[in-house]
Short mmCIF file of C-alpha atoms and ligand atoms in Angstrom, two decimals:
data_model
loop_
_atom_site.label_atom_id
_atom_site.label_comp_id
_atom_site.label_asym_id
_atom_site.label_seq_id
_atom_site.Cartn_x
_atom_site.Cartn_y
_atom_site.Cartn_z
CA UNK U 1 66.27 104.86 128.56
CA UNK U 2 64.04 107.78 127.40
CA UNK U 3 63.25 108.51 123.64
CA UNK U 4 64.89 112.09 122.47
CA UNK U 5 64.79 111.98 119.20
CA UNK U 6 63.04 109.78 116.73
CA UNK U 7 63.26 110.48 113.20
CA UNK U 8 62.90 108.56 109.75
CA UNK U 9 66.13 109.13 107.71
CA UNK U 10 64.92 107.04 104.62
CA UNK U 11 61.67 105.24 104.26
CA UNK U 12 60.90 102.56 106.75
CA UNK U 13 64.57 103.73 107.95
CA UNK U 14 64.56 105.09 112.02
CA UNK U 15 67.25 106.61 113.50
CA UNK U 16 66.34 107.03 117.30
CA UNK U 17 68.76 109.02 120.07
CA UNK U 18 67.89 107.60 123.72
CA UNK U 19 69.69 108.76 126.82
CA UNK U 20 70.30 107.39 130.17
CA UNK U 21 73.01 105.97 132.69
CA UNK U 22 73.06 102.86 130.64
CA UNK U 23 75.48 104.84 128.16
CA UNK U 24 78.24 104.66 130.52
CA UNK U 25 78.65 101.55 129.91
CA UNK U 26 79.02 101.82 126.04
CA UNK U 27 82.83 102.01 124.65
CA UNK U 28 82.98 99.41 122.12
CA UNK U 29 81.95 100.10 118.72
CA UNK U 30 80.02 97.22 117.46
CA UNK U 31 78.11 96.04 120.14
CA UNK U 32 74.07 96.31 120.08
CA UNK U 33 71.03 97.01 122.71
CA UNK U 34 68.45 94.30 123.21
CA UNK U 35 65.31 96.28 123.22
CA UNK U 36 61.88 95.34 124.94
CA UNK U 37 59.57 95.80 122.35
CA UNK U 38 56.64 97.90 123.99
CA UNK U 39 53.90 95.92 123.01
CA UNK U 40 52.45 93.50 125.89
CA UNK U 41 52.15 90.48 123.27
CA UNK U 42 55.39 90.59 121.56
CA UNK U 43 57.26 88.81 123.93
CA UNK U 44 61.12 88.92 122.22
CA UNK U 45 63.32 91.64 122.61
CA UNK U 46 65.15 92.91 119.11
CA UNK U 47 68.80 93.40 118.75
CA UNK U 48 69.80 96.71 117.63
CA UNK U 49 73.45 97.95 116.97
CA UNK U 50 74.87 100.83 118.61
CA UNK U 51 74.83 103.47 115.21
CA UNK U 52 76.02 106.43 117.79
CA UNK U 53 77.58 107.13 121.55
CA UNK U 54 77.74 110.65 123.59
CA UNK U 55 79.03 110.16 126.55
CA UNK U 56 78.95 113.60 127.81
CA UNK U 57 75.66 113.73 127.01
CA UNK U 58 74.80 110.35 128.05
CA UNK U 59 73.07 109.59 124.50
CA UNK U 60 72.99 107.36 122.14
CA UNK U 61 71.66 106.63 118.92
CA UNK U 62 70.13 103.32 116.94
CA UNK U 63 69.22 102.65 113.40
CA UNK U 64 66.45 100.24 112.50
CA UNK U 65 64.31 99.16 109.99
CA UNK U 66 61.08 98.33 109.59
CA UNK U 67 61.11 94.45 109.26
CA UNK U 68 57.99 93.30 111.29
CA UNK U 69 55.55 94.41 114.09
CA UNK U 70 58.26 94.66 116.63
CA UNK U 71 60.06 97.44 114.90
CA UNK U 72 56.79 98.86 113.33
CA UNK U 73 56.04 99.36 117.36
CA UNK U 74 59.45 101.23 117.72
CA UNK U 75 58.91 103.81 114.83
CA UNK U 76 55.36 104.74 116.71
CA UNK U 77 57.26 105.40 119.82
CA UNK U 78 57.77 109.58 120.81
CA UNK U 79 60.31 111.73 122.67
CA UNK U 80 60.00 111.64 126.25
CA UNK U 81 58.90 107.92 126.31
CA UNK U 82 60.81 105.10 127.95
CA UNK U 83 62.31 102.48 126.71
CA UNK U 84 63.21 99.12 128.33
CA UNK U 85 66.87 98.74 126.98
CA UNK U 86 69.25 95.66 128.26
CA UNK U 87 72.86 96.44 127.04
CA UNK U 88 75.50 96.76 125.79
CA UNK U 89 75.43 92.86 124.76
CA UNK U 90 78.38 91.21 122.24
CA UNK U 91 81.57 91.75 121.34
CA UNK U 92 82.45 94.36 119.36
CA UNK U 93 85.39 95.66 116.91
CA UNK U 94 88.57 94.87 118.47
CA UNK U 95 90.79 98.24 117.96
CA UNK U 96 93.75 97.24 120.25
CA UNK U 97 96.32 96.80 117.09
CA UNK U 98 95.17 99.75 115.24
CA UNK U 99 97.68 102.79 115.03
CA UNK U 100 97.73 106.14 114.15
CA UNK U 101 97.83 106.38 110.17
CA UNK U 102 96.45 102.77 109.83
CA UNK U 103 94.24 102.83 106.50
CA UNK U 104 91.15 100.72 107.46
CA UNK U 105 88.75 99.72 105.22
CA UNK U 106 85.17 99.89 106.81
CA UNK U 107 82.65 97.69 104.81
CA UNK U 108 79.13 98.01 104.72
CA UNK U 109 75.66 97.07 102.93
CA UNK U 110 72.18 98.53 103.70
CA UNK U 111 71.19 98.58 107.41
CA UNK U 112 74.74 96.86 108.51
CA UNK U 113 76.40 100.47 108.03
CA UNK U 114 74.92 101.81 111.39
CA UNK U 115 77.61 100.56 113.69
CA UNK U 116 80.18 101.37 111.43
CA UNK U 117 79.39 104.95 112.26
CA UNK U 118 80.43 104.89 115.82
CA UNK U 119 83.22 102.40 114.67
CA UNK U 120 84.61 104.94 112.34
CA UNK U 121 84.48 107.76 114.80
CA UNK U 122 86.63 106.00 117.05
CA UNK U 123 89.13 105.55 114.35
CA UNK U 124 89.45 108.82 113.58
CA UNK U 125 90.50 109.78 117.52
CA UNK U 126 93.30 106.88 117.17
CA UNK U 127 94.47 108.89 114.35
CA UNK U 128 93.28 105.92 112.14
CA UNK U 129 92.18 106.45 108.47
CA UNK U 130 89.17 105.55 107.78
CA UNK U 131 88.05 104.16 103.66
CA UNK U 132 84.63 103.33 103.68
CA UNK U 133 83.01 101.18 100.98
CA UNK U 134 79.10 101.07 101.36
CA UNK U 135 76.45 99.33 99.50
CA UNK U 136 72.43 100.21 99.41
CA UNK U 137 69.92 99.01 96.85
CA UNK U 138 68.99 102.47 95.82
CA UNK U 139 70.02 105.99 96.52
CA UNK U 140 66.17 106.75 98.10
CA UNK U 141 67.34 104.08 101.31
CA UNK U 142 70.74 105.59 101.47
CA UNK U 143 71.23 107.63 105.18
CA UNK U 144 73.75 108.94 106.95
CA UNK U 145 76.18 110.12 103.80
CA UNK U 146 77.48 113.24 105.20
CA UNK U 147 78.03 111.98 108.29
CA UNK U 148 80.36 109.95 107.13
CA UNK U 149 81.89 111.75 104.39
CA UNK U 150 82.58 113.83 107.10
CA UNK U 151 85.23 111.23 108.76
CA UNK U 152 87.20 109.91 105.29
CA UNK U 153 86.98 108.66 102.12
CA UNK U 154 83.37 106.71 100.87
CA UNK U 155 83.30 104.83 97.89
CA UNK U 156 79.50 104.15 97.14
CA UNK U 157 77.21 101.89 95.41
CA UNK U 158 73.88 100.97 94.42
CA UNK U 159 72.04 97.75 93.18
CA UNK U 160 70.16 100.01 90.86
CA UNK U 161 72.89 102.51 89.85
CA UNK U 162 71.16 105.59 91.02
CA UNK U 163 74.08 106.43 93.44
CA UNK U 164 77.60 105.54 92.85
CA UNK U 165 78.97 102.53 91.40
CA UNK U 166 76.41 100.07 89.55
CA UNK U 167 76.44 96.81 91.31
CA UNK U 168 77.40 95.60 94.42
CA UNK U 169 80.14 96.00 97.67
CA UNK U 170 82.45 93.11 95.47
CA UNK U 171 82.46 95.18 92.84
CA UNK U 172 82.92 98.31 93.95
CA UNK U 173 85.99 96.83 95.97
CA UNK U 174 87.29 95.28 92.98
CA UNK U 175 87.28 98.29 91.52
CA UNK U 176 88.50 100.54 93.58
CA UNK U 177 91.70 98.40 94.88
CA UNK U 178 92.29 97.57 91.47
CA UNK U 179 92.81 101.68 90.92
CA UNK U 180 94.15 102.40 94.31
CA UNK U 181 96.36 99.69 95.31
CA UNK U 182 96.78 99.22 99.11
CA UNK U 183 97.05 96.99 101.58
CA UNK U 184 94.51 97.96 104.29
CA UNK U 185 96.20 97.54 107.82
CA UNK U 186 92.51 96.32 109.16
CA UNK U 187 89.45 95.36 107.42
CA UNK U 188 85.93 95.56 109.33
CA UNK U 189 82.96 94.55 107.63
CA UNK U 190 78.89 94.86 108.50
CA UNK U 191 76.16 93.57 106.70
CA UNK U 192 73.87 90.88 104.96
CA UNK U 193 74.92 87.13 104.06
CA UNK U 194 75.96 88.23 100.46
CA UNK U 195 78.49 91.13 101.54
CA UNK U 196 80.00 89.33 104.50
CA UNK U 197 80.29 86.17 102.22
CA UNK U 198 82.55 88.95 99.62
CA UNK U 199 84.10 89.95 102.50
CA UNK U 200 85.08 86.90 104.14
CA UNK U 201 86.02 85.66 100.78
CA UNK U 202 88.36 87.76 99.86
CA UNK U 203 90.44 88.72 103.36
CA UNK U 204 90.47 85.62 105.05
CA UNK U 205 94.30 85.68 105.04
CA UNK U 206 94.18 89.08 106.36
CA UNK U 207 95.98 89.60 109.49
CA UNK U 208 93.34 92.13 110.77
CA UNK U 209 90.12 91.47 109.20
CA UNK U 210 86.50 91.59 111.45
CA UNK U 211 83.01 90.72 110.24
CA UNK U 212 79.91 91.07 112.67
CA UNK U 213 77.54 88.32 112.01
CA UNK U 214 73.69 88.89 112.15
CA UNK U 215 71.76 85.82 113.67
CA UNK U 216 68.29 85.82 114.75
CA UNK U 217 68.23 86.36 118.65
CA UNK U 218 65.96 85.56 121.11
CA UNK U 219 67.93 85.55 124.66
CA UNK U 220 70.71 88.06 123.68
CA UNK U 221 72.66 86.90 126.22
CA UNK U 222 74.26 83.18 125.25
CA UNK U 223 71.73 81.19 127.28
CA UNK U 224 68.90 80.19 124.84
CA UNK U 225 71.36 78.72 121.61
CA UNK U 226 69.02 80.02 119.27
CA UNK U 227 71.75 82.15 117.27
CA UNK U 228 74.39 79.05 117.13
CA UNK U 229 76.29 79.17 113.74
CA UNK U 230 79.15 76.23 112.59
CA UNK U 231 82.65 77.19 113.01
CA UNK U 232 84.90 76.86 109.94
CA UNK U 233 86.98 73.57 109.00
CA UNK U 234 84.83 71.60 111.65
CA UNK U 235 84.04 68.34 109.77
CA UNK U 236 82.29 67.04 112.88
CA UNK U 237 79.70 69.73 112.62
CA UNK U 238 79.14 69.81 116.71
CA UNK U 239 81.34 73.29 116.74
CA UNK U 240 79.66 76.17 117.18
CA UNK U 241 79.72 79.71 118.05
CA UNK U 242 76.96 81.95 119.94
CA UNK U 243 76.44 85.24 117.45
CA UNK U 244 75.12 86.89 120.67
CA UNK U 245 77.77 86.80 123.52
CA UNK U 246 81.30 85.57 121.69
CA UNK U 247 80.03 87.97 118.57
CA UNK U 248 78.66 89.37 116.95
CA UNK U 249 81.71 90.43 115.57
CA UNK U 250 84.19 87.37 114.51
CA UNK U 251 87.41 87.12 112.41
CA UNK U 252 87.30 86.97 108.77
CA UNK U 253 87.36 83.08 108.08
CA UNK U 254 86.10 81.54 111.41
CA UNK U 255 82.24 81.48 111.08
CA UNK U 256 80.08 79.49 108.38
CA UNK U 257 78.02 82.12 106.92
FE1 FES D 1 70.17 83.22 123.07
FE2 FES D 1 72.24 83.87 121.51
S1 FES D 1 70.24 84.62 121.41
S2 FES D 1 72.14 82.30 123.00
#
């Protein structure tokens, strides 16, 4: 795919728009792009979630961070560039039982919110209504807020308190549902161990609730196991699920996080 746009939307924070043919084949919100890093000795590609989709533009947009040399390598890259892109990979949000006027509650913390972008788009053309709940550890790595103020409600919150609610995604649900009382006709949740952990806590009874996993990858594509994690109520401890190809996204209460 070639580079368009790259640009830093908070520090260390990328946002990069690629195009090419390979964009037909995105539909599903959720999914993610195994990228080539473009660096002769880094061998392992890096999962990336799908943050945007044009199809009539045949574009597409990312959001990463900088975690390592992999992604440093990414932020260094320029428009007109290629990139060696394999994708989309996983399973993403399953919107098949969501109607028009559904209120679905979109849950996210730090650099899980990117696919909740696309996610939310697409539940606004179903008609859907969209109540996000986000979490960041300051206001300074918060991106993307208009963008999605622009779809719905967002209920915000920062570890520090210098945006929003003090504290973190728990709370802020607690107190929110606690002052607007409603049962959400879908819950769909992105982010670290901690949030998906709140999450998964608290809707696992929920007829309609989704959390995508993050594992470390190396394949992408279900053939190396090295994203296995344990399947809930297995006792044996020999059940598990591939994060790459049967998620990343799973229903609330069936993976050990
Ligand atoms: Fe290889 Fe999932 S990353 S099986």
């Amino acid at each position: 795919m070639t580079i368009l746009v790259q640009e830093e939307v908070a520090p260390r924070i990328f946002k990069l728009t690629l195009q090419g043919k390979l964009v037909e084949e995105m539909e599903t919100p959720g999914q993610f792009l195994h990228i080539k890093v473009p660096r002769a000795d880094l061998l392992l590609r890096r999962p990336i979630s799908i943050n945007a989709i044009d199809q009539a533009t045949e574009t597409c947009q990312i959001i990463y961070r900088i975690e390592g040399d992999g992604t440093k390598a990414f932020s260094e890259l320029t428009p007109g560039m290629q990139l060696d892109v394999l994708g989309p990979l996983g399973n993403g949000f399953d919107l098949s039982k969501i109607k028009s006027n559904d209120v679905v509650y979109l849950i996210g913390g730090g650099i899980g919110v990117p696919p909740l972008y696309e996610l939310s788009r697409q539940l606004k053309e179903i008609g859907a209504i969209p109540v996000h709940f986000f979490g960041f550890a300051s206001q300074s790595v918060m991106y993307d807020k208009e963008l999605f103020e622009a779809l719905g409600v967002c209920h915000w919150a920062t570890d520090d308190g210098s945006f929003g609610m003090k504290g973190h995604v728990g709370m802020l649900l607690d107190q929110v549902v606690t002052e607007t009382p409603e049962t959400p006709a879908a819950v769909f949740a992105c982010g670290n161990k901690g949030m998906l952990q709140t999450v998964d806590e608290r809707y696992r009874n929920h007829p309609n609730a989704q959390l995508s996993h993050e594992a470390r990858m190396a394949c992408g594509m279900g053939a190396c196991y090295g994203c296995v994690c344990h399947v809930v109520g297995d006792e044996t401890g020999t059940k598990s699920v591939k994060v790459c190809d049967e998620g990343p996204v799973f229903p609330a209460g069936k993976v050990v996080i």
